[in-house]
Short mmCIF file of C-alpha atoms and ligand atoms in Angstrom, two decimals:
data_model
loop_
_atom_site.label_atom_id
_atom_site.label_comp_id
_atom_site.label_asym_id
_atom_site.label_seq_id
_atom_site.Cartn_x
_atom_site.Cartn_y
_atom_site.Cartn_z
CA MET P 1 16.77 -20.39 21.33
CA GLY P 2 18.60 -17.26 23.00
CA MET P 3 20.18 -14.74 20.49
CA GLU P 4 20.25 -15.85 16.93
CA ILE P 5 22.34 -13.74 14.53
CA ILE P 6 21.47 -13.66 10.87
CA VAL P 7 23.73 -11.82 8.42
CA GLN P 8 22.24 -10.76 5.15
CA THR P 9 23.82 -9.19 2.14
CA ASP P 10 22.31 -5.51 2.46
CA ALA P 11 19.55 -3.38 4.04
CA GLU P 12 17.05 -4.65 1.41
CA ALA P 13 17.62 -8.20 2.35
CA VAL P 14 17.44 -7.44 6.08
CA GLY P 15 13.95 -5.87 5.42
CA GLU P 16 12.82 -8.85 3.28
CA TYR P 17 13.94 -11.42 5.86
CA VAL P 18 12.22 -9.68 8.79
CA ALA P 19 8.96 -8.92 6.81
CA ALA P 20 8.75 -12.59 6.00
CA LYS P 21 9.01 -13.46 9.63
CA PHE P 22 6.44 -10.92 10.62
CA THR P 23 4.09 -12.04 7.94
CA ARG P 24 4.11 -15.48 9.34
CA VAL P 25 3.33 -14.19 12.85
CA ILE P 26 0.49 -11.99 11.65
CA GLU P 27 -0.98 -14.76 9.59
CA ASN P 28 -0.87 -17.06 12.50
CA GLN P 29 -2.19 -14.51 15.00
CA PRO P 30 -4.26 -11.67 13.20
CA ARG P 31 -4.46 -9.61 16.41
CA THR P 32 -0.67 -9.65 16.99
CA VAL P 33 0.77 -6.87 19.12
CA LEU P 34 3.77 -5.51 17.41
CA GLY P 35 6.36 -3.28 19.08
CA VAL P 36 7.52 -0.80 16.53
CA ALA P 37 10.60 1.30 16.27
CA THR P 38 11.65 4.60 14.58
CA GLY P 39 14.96 5.38 12.98
CA SER P 40 16.27 4.53 9.55
CA SER P 41 17.15 0.86 10.32
CA PRO P 42 13.58 -0.65 10.26
CA ARG P 43 12.53 1.25 7.07
CA THR P 44 13.29 -1.48 4.63
CA THR P 45 11.22 -3.89 6.96
CA TYR P 46 8.33 -1.56 6.89
CA ARG P 47 8.57 -1.19 3.04
CA ALA P 48 8.66 -4.85 2.58
CA LEU P 49 5.71 -5.41 4.92
CA ALA P 50 3.75 -2.63 3.20
CA ARG P 51 4.29 -4.39 -0.12
CA ARG P 52 2.87 -7.66 1.60
CA ALA P 53 -0.03 -5.59 2.93
CA GLN P 54 -0.81 -4.45 -0.67
CA ALA P 55 -0.56 -8.10 -1.85
CA GLY P 56 -3.28 -9.09 0.40
CA LEU P 57 -1.80 -9.78 3.92
CA ASP P 58 -4.57 -8.80 6.37
CA THR P 59 -3.09 -6.35 8.93
CA SER P 60 -6.54 -4.95 10.06
CA GLY P 61 -6.38 -6.61 13.44
CA VAL P 62 -2.74 -5.86 14.15
CA ARG P 63 -2.11 -3.61 17.20
CA ALA P 64 1.14 -1.78 17.65
CA PHE P 65 3.09 0.10 20.38
CA ALA P 66 6.04 2.46 19.52
CA LEU P 67 9.26 2.37 21.80
CA ASP P 68 9.70 6.10 22.50
CA GLU P 69 8.85 9.69 21.69
CA TYR P 70 10.64 13.12 21.95
CA VAL P 71 9.37 15.36 24.80
CA GLY P 72 8.54 18.83 23.40
CA LEU P 73 7.48 18.19 19.82
CA ASP P 74 3.81 18.44 18.90
CA VAL P 75 2.27 15.26 17.58
CA ASP P 76 2.32 16.69 13.86
CA HIS P 77 5.88 17.93 14.04
CA PRO P 78 7.61 16.11 11.11
CA GLN P 79 10.15 14.54 13.49
CA SER P 80 7.70 13.51 16.27
CA TYR P 81 7.54 9.80 16.45
CA HIS P 82 3.75 9.98 16.37
CA GLU P 83 4.20 11.47 12.98
CA ILE P 84 6.94 9.17 11.72
CA ILE P 85 4.95 6.08 13.00
CA ARG P 86 1.92 7.33 11.08
CA GLN P 87 3.88 7.89 7.90
CA GLU P 88 6.19 4.80 7.93
CA VAL P 89 3.99 2.20 9.78
CA THR P 90 0.29 2.87 10.24
CA GLU P 91 -0.51 4.14 6.78
CA PRO P 92 1.69 1.95 4.58
CA LEU P 93 0.82 -1.20 6.55
CA GLY P 94 -2.73 -0.38 6.71
CA LEU P 95 -3.05 -0.52 10.49
CA ASN P 96 -6.08 0.84 12.39
CA PRO P 97 -4.84 4.19 13.64
CA SER P 98 -6.76 3.69 17.00
CA ALA P 99 -4.69 0.59 17.58
CA VAL P 100 -1.34 2.17 17.16
CA HIS P 101 0.06 3.68 20.32
CA VAL P 102 2.96 6.12 20.90
CA PRO P 103 4.25 7.35 24.34
CA HIS P 104 2.69 10.64 25.11
CA GLY P 105 5.66 12.98 25.00
CA GLN P 106 3.26 15.87 24.80
CA ALA P 107 1.61 15.02 28.12
CA GLN P 108 1.48 17.75 30.84
CA ASP P 109 2.00 15.16 33.46
CA LEU P 110 5.11 13.41 32.11
CA GLU P 111 5.59 11.47 35.22
CA SER P 112 2.25 9.64 34.85
CA ALA P 113 2.70 9.18 31.09
CA GLY P 114 5.18 6.27 31.58
CA PRO P 115 3.09 4.18 34.00
CA GLU P 116 0.00 4.81 31.70
CA TYR P 117 1.76 3.45 28.66
CA GLU P 118 2.78 0.40 30.63
CA ALA P 119 -0.73 -0.15 31.55
CA ALA P 120 -1.95 0.21 27.90
CA ILE P 121 0.61 -2.50 26.78
CA ARG P 122 -0.44 -4.80 29.65
CA ASP P 123 -4.10 -4.33 28.75
CA ALA P 124 -3.30 -5.29 25.06
CA GLY P 125 -1.85 -8.52 26.51
CA GLY P 126 1.79 -7.52 26.07
CA VAL P 127 3.98 -7.23 22.90
CA ASP P 128 4.26 -10.38 20.84
CA VAL P 129 7.04 -9.27 18.62
CA GLN P 130 9.19 -6.24 19.35
CA LEU P 131 11.17 -4.74 16.37
CA LEU P 132 14.30 -2.81 17.41
CA GLY P 133 17.09 -0.70 15.92
CA ILE P 134 20.26 0.01 17.92
CA GLY P 135 22.10 3.28 18.44
CA SER P 136 25.69 3.59 17.50
CA ASN P 137 26.24 3.89 21.43
CA GLY P 138 24.40 0.67 21.93
CA HIS P 139 21.07 2.25 23.02
CA ILE P 140 17.64 0.54 22.34
CA GLY P 141 14.55 2.69 22.41
CA PHE P 142 16.10 5.77 23.97
CA ASN P 143 17.75 3.78 26.82
CA GLU P 144 21.11 5.40 26.80
CA PRO P 145 24.43 3.83 28.23
CA GLY P 146 23.93 3.80 32.05
CA SER P 147 20.26 3.20 31.89
CA SER P 148 18.68 0.57 34.28
CA LEU P 149 18.44 -2.79 32.66
CA ALA P 150 15.12 -3.32 34.49
CA GLY P 151 13.57 0.21 33.75
CA ARG P 152 10.08 0.75 32.54
CA THR P 153 8.59 3.52 30.38
CA ARG P 154 9.63 6.83 31.84
CA LEU P 155 11.14 10.24 31.14
CA LYS P 156 14.80 10.28 30.16
CA THR P 157 17.55 12.66 29.08
CA LEU P 158 19.11 11.91 25.58
CA ALA P 159 22.84 11.38 25.34
CA PRO P 160 24.87 13.95 23.49
CA LYS P 161 25.94 11.21 21.13
CA THR P 162 22.35 10.41 20.35
CA ARG P 163 21.40 14.01 19.77
CA GLN P 164 24.45 14.39 17.42
CA ASP P 165 23.42 11.28 15.53
CA ASN P 166 19.82 12.41 15.26
CA ALA P 167 20.63 16.04 14.24
CA ARG P 168 20.58 14.82 10.59
CA PHE P 169 16.76 14.61 10.91
CA PHE P 170 16.57 18.25 12.18
CA GLY P 171 18.44 19.96 9.35
CA GLY P 172 21.84 19.08 10.95
CA ASP P 173 21.08 21.43 13.91
CA ILE P 174 21.74 19.76 17.12
CA THR P 175 20.09 22.55 19.21
CA ALA P 176 16.82 21.55 17.45
CA VAL P 177 17.03 18.01 18.75
CA PRO P 178 14.99 17.69 22.05
CA ILE P 179 16.87 16.95 25.16
CA HIS P 180 14.24 14.72 26.70
CA CYS P 181 12.12 11.76 25.68
CA LEU P 182 9.70 9.26 27.00
CA THR P 183 10.97 5.74 26.26
CA GLN P 184 9.99 2.16 27.14
CA GLY P 185 12.61 0.78 29.66
CA ILE P 186 14.81 -2.10 28.90
CA GLY P 187 12.60 -4.01 31.38
CA THR P 188 9.60 -3.32 29.13
CA ILE P 189 11.54 -4.44 26.07
CA LEU P 190 12.67 -7.63 27.71
CA ALA P 191 8.84 -8.40 28.60
CA ALA P 192 8.12 -8.78 24.82
CA LYS P 193 7.59 -12.34 23.86
CA SER P 194 10.12 -12.03 21.10
CA VAL P 195 12.51 -9.36 19.83
CA VAL P 196 13.85 -8.74 16.40
CA LEU P 197 16.82 -6.27 16.10
CA VAL P 198 17.79 -4.88 12.78
CA ALA P 199 21.07 -2.89 12.06
CA THR P 200 23.00 -2.00 8.97
CA GLY P 201 26.18 -0.16 8.19
CA ALA P 202 29.71 0.00 9.67
CA ALA P 203 28.68 2.75 12.15
CA LYS P 204 26.70 0.06 14.11
CA ALA P 205 29.48 -2.69 14.02
CA ARG P 206 30.88 -1.83 17.42
CA ALA P 207 27.45 -1.65 19.08
CA ILE P 208 26.48 -5.00 17.55
CA ALA P 209 29.55 -6.69 18.73
CA ALA P 210 29.19 -5.38 22.37
CA MET P 211 25.50 -6.20 22.30
CA ALA P 212 26.03 -9.84 21.23
CA GLU P 213 29.50 -10.70 22.57
CA GLY P 214 30.27 -8.27 25.22
CA PRO P 215 29.31 -8.23 28.90
CA VAL P 216 25.69 -7.65 29.87
CA ALA P 217 26.35 -4.14 31.24
CA ALA P 218 24.88 -0.68 31.40
CA PHE P 219 27.64 0.56 29.11
CA CYS P 220 25.92 -1.16 26.20
CA PRO P 221 22.02 -1.18 26.94
CA ALA P 222 21.38 -3.58 24.12
CA SER P 223 23.57 -6.20 25.74
CA ALA P 224 20.60 -6.81 28.17
CA LEU P 225 19.04 -8.79 25.11
CA GLN P 226 21.37 -11.59 25.95
CA LEU P 227 19.15 -12.22 28.90
CA HIS P 228 16.03 -12.70 26.51
CA GLU P 229 15.09 -16.18 25.34
CA HIS P 230 13.88 -15.29 21.84
CA VAL P 231 16.07 -12.62 20.00
CA THR P 232 16.87 -12.56 16.35
CA VAL P 233 19.32 -10.14 15.21
CA VAL P 234 19.21 -9.38 11.41
CA ILE P 235 22.12 -7.38 10.20
CA ASP P 236 24.15 -6.53 7.07
CA GLU P 237 27.78 -7.47 6.27
CA ASP P 238 28.95 -4.07 7.61
CA ALA P 239 27.07 -4.16 10.89
CA ALA P 240 28.63 -7.77 11.31
CA SER P 241 32.11 -6.74 10.75
CA GLU P 242 33.29 -6.49 14.24
CA LEU P 243 31.72 -9.86 15.41
CA THR P 244 34.45 -12.28 16.78
CA TYR P 245 32.24 -15.44 16.15
CA ARG P 246 30.85 -14.51 12.87
CA GLU P 247 31.57 -17.91 11.35
CA TYR P 248 29.83 -19.72 14.17
CA TYR P 249 26.67 -17.67 13.57
CA ASP P 250 26.60 -18.38 9.91
CA PHE P 251 27.28 -22.24 10.48
CA ALA P 252 24.34 -22.27 13.15
CA ARG P 253 22.18 -20.48 10.63
CA ASP P 254 22.95 -23.01 7.92
CA HIS P 255 22.35 -25.97 10.33
CA ARG P 256 19.33 -24.70 12.09
CA PRO P 257 16.98 -27.48 13.06
CA ASP P 258 13.92 -27.90 10.71
CA TRP P 259 11.43 -27.19 13.32
CA GLN P 260 12.89 -23.67 13.95
CA ILE P 261 12.66 -22.48 10.39
C1 LIG N 1 16.96 6.47 17.51
C2 LIG N 1 15.75 5.81 18.01
C3 LIG N 1 15.96 4.17 18.22
C4 LIG N 1 16.73 3.78 16.98
C5 LIG N 1 18.12 4.41 16.98
C6 LIG N 1 18.96 4.16 15.78
O1 LIG N 1 17.46 7.58 18.23
N1 LIG N 1 15.29 6.19 19.26
O2 LIG N 1 14.78 3.53 18.43
O3 LIG N 1 16.98 2.43 17.01
O4 LIG N 1 18.06 5.79 17.33
O5 LIG N 1 18.46 4.92 14.64
P1 LIG N 1 18.97 4.53 13.11
O6 LIG N 1 18.17 3.38 12.77
O7 LIG N 1 18.37 5.78 12.34
O8 LIG N 1 20.32 4.44 13.13
#
C-alpha cells in the first residue's frame, strides 16, 4: 500500500483513529510488539487506547519498545523517556512493565547499549506496528537531519532545533536539555512491519510535506518512510496544510478498496 495519508479534524480524532487501528491489531494478535514514541503527538492515541483497555481490551500480552532515550537523565527523572513511557503508556494501557523496553541511556557502556537494544527487538520477533511522531525538522525518533537512512540504535547528538523545541519540557531552559541520546536508527524503524505516524498542528506542516512529497533525503529523515511498504500517516488539518496533493489523499481515502479497511 505504500504511504497512506489520513487527515482528521483534530488531535482527538487522530488519537481515536489510531487507537481503533491498534485495537484491531492487538485483538488479532494478543502478543503484538508495539513500537512506542514519546512527545506530545501520540498522547491522544495513548489516552484513547487506555479507554479501550479500561473497557476490556486485553493488553496483558502486548510487548513494547520505545524509540529513544536521553543520555544523562536518571530513569526516574520526570523527563526521562523511561518515566514518560511508564506514565503515558505502560500504566494507562495496563502493559506488563517487564515487557516494555526503553533504550538504556543510563548505561556505562553506551556503545554496547545500541546493539543490545537491537538484539532485544530481534529476540522479540521484531516490531509489528511502530507508532511515530515527527520533529518540526523532520526527525523521527532522534534521527536528526543528516542521519544515516540505514542507521541502527546508537548514540547521537541532538540538533539545536530539537533541544530548543524540547526545552518546554525542561522549564523552558535549553541548558537543562541533554545533548546526547540513544535512538533507534532509521534502519531500525524501517524494519518494523508497519508504521503509523501521527502529527498535529501547523508547526509540523512543512515536515509532513517534506516527508510525504519531498525527495528521500537526509535533510528530512522522515522522508525515508517513503521506502516502507506499510505506512499510515494520521494528521490534523493544520499539519496537512502544506501538502500539495491533499485532495488526492482524501479521494484515495474515500475510495479505499473494501479489503483494506
Ligand atoms: C521528540 C521525540 C520524537 C517526537 C518528536 C516530536 O524529540 N524524540 O520521538 O516524535 O520529538 O515531539 P512532539 O510530538 O512533542 O512534537
